mmCIF file of C-alpha atoms in Angstrom:
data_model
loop_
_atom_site.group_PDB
_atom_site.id
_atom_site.type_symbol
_atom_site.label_atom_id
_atom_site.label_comp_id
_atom_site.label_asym_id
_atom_site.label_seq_id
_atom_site.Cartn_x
_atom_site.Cartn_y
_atom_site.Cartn_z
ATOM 1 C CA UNK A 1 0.000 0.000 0.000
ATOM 2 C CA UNK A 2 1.453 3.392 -0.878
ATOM 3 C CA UNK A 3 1.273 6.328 1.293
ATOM 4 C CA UNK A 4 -1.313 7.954 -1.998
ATOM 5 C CA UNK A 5 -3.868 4.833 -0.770
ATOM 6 C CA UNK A 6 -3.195 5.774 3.036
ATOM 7 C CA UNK A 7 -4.545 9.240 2.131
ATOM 8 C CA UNK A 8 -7.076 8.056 -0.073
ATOM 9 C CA UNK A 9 -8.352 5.312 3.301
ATOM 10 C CA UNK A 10 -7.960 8.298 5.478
ATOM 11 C CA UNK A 11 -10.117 10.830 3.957
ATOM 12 C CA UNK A 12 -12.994 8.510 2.548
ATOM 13 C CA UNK A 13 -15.731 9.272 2.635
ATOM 14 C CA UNK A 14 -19.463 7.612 2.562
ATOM 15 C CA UNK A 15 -21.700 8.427 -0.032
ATOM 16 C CA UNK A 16 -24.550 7.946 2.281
ATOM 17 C CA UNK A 17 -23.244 7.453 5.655
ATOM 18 C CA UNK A 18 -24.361 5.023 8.055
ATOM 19 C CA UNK A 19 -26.024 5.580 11.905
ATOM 20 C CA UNK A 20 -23.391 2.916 13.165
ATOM 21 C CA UNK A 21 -23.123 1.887 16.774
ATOM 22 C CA UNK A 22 -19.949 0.906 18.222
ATOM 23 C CA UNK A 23 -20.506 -2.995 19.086
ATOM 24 C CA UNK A 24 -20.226 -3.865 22.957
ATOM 25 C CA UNK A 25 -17.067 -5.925 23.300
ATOM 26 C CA UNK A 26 -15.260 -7.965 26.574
ATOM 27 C CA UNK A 27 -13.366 -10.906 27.391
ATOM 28 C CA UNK A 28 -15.189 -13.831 27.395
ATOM 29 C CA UNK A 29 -16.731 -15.211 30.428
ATOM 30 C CA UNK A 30 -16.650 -18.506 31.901
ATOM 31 C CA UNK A 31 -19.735 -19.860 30.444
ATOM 32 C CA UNK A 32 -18.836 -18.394 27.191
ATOM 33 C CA UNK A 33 -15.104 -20.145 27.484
ATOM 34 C CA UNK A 34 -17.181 -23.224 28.596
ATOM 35 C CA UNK A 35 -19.431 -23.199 25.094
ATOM 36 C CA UNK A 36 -15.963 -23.053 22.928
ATOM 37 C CA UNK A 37 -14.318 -25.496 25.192
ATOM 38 C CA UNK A 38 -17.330 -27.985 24.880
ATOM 39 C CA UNK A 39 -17.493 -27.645 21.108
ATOM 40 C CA UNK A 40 -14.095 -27.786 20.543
ATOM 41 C CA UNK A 41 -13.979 -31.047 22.397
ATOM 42 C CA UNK A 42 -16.721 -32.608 20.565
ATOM 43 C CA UNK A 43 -15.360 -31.122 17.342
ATOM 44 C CA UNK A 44 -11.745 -33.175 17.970
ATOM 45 C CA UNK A 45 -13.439 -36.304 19.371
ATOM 46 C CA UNK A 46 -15.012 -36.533 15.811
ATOM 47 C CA UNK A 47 -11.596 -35.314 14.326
ATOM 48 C CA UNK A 48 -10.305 -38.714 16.365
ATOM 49 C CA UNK A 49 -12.946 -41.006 15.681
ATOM 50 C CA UNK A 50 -12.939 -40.568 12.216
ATOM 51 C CA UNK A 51 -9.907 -39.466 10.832
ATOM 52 C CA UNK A 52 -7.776 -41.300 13.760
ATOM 53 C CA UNK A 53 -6.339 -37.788 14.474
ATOM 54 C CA UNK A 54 -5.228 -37.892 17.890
ATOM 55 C CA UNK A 55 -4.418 -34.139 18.598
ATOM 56 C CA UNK A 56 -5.272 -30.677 17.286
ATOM 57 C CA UNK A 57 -2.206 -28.238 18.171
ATOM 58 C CA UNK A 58 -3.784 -24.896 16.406
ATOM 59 C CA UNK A 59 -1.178 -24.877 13.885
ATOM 60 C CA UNK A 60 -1.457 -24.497 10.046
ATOM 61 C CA UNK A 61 -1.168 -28.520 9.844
ATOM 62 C CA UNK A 62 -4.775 -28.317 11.134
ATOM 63 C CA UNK A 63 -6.054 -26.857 8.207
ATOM 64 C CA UNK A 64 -5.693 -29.197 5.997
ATOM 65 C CA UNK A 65 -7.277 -31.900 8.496
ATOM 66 C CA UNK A 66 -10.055 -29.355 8.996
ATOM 67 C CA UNK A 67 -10.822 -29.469 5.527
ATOM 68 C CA UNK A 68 -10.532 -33.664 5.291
ATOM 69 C CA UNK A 69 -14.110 -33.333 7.643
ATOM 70 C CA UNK A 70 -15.395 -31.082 5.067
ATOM 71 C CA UNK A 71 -14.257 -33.066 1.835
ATOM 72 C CA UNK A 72 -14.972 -36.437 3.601
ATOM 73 C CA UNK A 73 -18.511 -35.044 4.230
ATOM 74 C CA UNK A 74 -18.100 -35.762 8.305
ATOM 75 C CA UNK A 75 -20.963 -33.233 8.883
ATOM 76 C CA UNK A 76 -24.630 -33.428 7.481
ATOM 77 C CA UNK A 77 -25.471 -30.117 6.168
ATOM 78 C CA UNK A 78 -28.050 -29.320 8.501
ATOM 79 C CA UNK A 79 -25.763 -29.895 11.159
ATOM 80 C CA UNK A 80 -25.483 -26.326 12.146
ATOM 81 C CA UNK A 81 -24.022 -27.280 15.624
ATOM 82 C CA UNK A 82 -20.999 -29.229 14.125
ATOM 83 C CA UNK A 83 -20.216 -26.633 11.520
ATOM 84 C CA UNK A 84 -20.069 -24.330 14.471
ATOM 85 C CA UNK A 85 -17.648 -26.838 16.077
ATOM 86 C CA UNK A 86 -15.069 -26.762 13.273
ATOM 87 C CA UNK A 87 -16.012 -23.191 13.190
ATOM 88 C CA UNK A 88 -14.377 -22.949 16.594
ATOM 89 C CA UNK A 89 -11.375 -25.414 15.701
ATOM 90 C CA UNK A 90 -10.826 -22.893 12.303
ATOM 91 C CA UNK A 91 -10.567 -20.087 14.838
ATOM 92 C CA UNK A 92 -8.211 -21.347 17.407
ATOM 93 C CA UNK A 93 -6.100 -21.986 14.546
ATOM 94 C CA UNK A 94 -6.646 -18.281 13.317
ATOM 95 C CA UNK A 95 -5.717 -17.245 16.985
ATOM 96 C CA UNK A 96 -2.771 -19.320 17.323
ATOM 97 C CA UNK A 97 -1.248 -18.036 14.220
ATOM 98 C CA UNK A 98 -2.313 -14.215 13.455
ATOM 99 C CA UNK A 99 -2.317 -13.025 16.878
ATOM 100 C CA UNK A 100 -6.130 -12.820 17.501
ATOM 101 C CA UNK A 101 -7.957 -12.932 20.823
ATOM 102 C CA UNK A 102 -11.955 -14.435 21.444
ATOM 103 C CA UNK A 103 -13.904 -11.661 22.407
ATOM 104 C CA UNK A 104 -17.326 -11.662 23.091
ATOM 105 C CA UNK A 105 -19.063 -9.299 20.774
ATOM 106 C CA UNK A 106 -22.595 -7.845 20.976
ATOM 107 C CA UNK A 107 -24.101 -5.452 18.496
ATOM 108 C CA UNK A 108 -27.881 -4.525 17.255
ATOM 109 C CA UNK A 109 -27.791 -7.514 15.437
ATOM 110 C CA UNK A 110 -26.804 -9.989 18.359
ATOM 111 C CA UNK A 111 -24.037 -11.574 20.185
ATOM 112 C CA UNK A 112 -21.585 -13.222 19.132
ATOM 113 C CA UNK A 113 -18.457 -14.946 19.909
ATOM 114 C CA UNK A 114 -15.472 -13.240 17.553
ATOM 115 C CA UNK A 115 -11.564 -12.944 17.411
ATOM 116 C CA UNK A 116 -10.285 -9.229 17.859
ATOM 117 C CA UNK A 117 -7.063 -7.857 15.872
ATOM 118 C CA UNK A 118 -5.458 -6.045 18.614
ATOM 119 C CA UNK A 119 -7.686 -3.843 20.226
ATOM 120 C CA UNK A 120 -9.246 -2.653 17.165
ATOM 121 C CA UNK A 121 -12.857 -2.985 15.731
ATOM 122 C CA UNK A 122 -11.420 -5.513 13.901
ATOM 123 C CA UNK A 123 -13.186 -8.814 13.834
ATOM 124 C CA UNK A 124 -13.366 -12.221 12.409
ATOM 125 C CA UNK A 125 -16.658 -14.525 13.012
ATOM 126 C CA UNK A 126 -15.020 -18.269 12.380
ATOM 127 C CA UNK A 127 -17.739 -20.549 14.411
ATOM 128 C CA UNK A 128 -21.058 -19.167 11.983
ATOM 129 C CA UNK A 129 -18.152 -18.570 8.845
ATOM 130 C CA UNK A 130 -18.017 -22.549 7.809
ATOM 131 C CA UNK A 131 -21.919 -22.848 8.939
ATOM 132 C CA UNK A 132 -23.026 -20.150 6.696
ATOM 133 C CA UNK A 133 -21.299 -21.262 3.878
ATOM 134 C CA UNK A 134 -22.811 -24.466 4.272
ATOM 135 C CA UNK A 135 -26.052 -23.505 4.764
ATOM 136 C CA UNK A 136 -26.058 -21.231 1.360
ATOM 137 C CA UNK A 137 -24.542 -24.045 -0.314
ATOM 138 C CA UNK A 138 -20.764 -22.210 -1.049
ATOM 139 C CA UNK A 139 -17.717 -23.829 -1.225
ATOM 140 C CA UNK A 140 -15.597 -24.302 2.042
ATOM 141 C CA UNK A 141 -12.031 -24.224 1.445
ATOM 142 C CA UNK A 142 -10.597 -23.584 4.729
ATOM 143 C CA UNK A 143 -6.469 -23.116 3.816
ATOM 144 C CA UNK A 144 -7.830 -20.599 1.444
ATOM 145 C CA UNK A 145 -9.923 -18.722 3.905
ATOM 146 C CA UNK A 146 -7.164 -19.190 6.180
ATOM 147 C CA UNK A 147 -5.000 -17.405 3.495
ATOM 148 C CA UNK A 148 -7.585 -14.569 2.493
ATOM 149 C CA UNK A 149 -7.724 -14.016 6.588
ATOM 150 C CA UNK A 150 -4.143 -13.829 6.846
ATOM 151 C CA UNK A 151 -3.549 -11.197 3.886
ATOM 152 C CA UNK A 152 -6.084 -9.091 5.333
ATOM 153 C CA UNK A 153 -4.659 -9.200 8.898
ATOM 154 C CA UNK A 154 -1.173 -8.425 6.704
ATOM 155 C CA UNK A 155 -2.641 -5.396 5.469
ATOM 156 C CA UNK A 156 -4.128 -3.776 8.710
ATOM 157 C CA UNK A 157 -0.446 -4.247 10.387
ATOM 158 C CA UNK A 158 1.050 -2.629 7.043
ATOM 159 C CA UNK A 159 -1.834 0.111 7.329
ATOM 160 C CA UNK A 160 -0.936 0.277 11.086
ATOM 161 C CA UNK A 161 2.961 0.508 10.462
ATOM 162 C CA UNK A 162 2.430 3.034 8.054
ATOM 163 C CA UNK A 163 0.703 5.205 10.076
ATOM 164 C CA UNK A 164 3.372 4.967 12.928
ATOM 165 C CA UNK A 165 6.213 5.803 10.863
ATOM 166 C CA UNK A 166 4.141 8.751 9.143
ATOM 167 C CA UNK A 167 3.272 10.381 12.526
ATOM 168 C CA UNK A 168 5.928 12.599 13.560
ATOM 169 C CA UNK A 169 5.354 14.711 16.471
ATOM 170 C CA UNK A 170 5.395 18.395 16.156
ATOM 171 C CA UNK A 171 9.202 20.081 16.705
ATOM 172 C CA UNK A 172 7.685 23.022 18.224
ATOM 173 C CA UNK A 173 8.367 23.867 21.732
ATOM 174 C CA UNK A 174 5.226 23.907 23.578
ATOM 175 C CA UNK A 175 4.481 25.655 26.716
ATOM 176 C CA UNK A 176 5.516 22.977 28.869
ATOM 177 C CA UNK A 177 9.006 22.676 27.179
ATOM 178 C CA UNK A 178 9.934 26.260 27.832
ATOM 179 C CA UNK A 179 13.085 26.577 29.718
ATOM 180 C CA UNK A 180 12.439 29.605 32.648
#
């Protein structure tokens, strides 16, 4: 990104702008941890059972046995509640490997469970991403979500370095540096 498309992202502006609310977001509590923890355990003993998978690490090795329950059809496509599962697995391994926290997230539309970039309104949905892909019958390649994820992670830590290196504080004394 050149510093021409930093202006350009800094000064957009909305042809019709929108009456957006800033979403409500905290750390997850207990029962929340206790709902990914519970999925993600039923998620790997179906991983184990029928792929003979013994561990999931969060690593990008994952993705491609992620994507063996998909391909090998593991989940019925109603199974909203499974998809959800491997929704969770997708996002540990998103976590693990871009630097992403779980957040729980909560705007007009709902709450949610989300990872956070930093501690930016930046947000990824992984446990409805696979569902709802199912359920409007798209494709689900998880190494290249994984990969359209990571470049857009890529570019908010290039957008972020950028602006670091273009702020440059003011060489004027103020009235605090005055000598007496």
């Amino acid at each position: 990104m050149c510093s021409s498309d930093l202006d350009q992202l800094k000064n957009y502006q909305f042809e019709n702008p929108v009456d957006w609310k800033k979403p409500d977001v905290e750390e997850l509590s207990l029962g929340q941890q206790f709902v990914l923890d519970s999925g993600r355990q039923q998620m790997r003993d179906l991983i184990q059972q029928k792929l003979g998978v013994m561990s999931m690490e969060g690593t990008l090795t994952d993705l491609k046995v992620l994507q063996q329950v998909v391909d090998r059809d593991l989940l019925d496509d109603d199974d909203v509640k499974g998809w959800q599962n491997l929704g969770i697995l997708f996002g540990d391994i998103l976590a693990n490997q871009l630097d992403l926290n779980w957040v729980a997230y909560e705007d007009e539309l709902g709450a949610s469970k989300a990872l956070r970039w930093k501690k930016t309104l930046n947000f990824v949905f992984p446990i409805t991403m696979l569902s709802r892909r199912k359920q409007f019958n798209q494709e689900i390649d998880i190494p290249a979500l994984y990969e359209k994820i990571e470049g857009e992670i890529e570019m908010f830590a290039e957008i972020e370095r950028q602006l670091k290196n273009s702020y440059q504080p003011s060489q004027e004394k103020s009235v605090l540096d005055v000598d007496p």
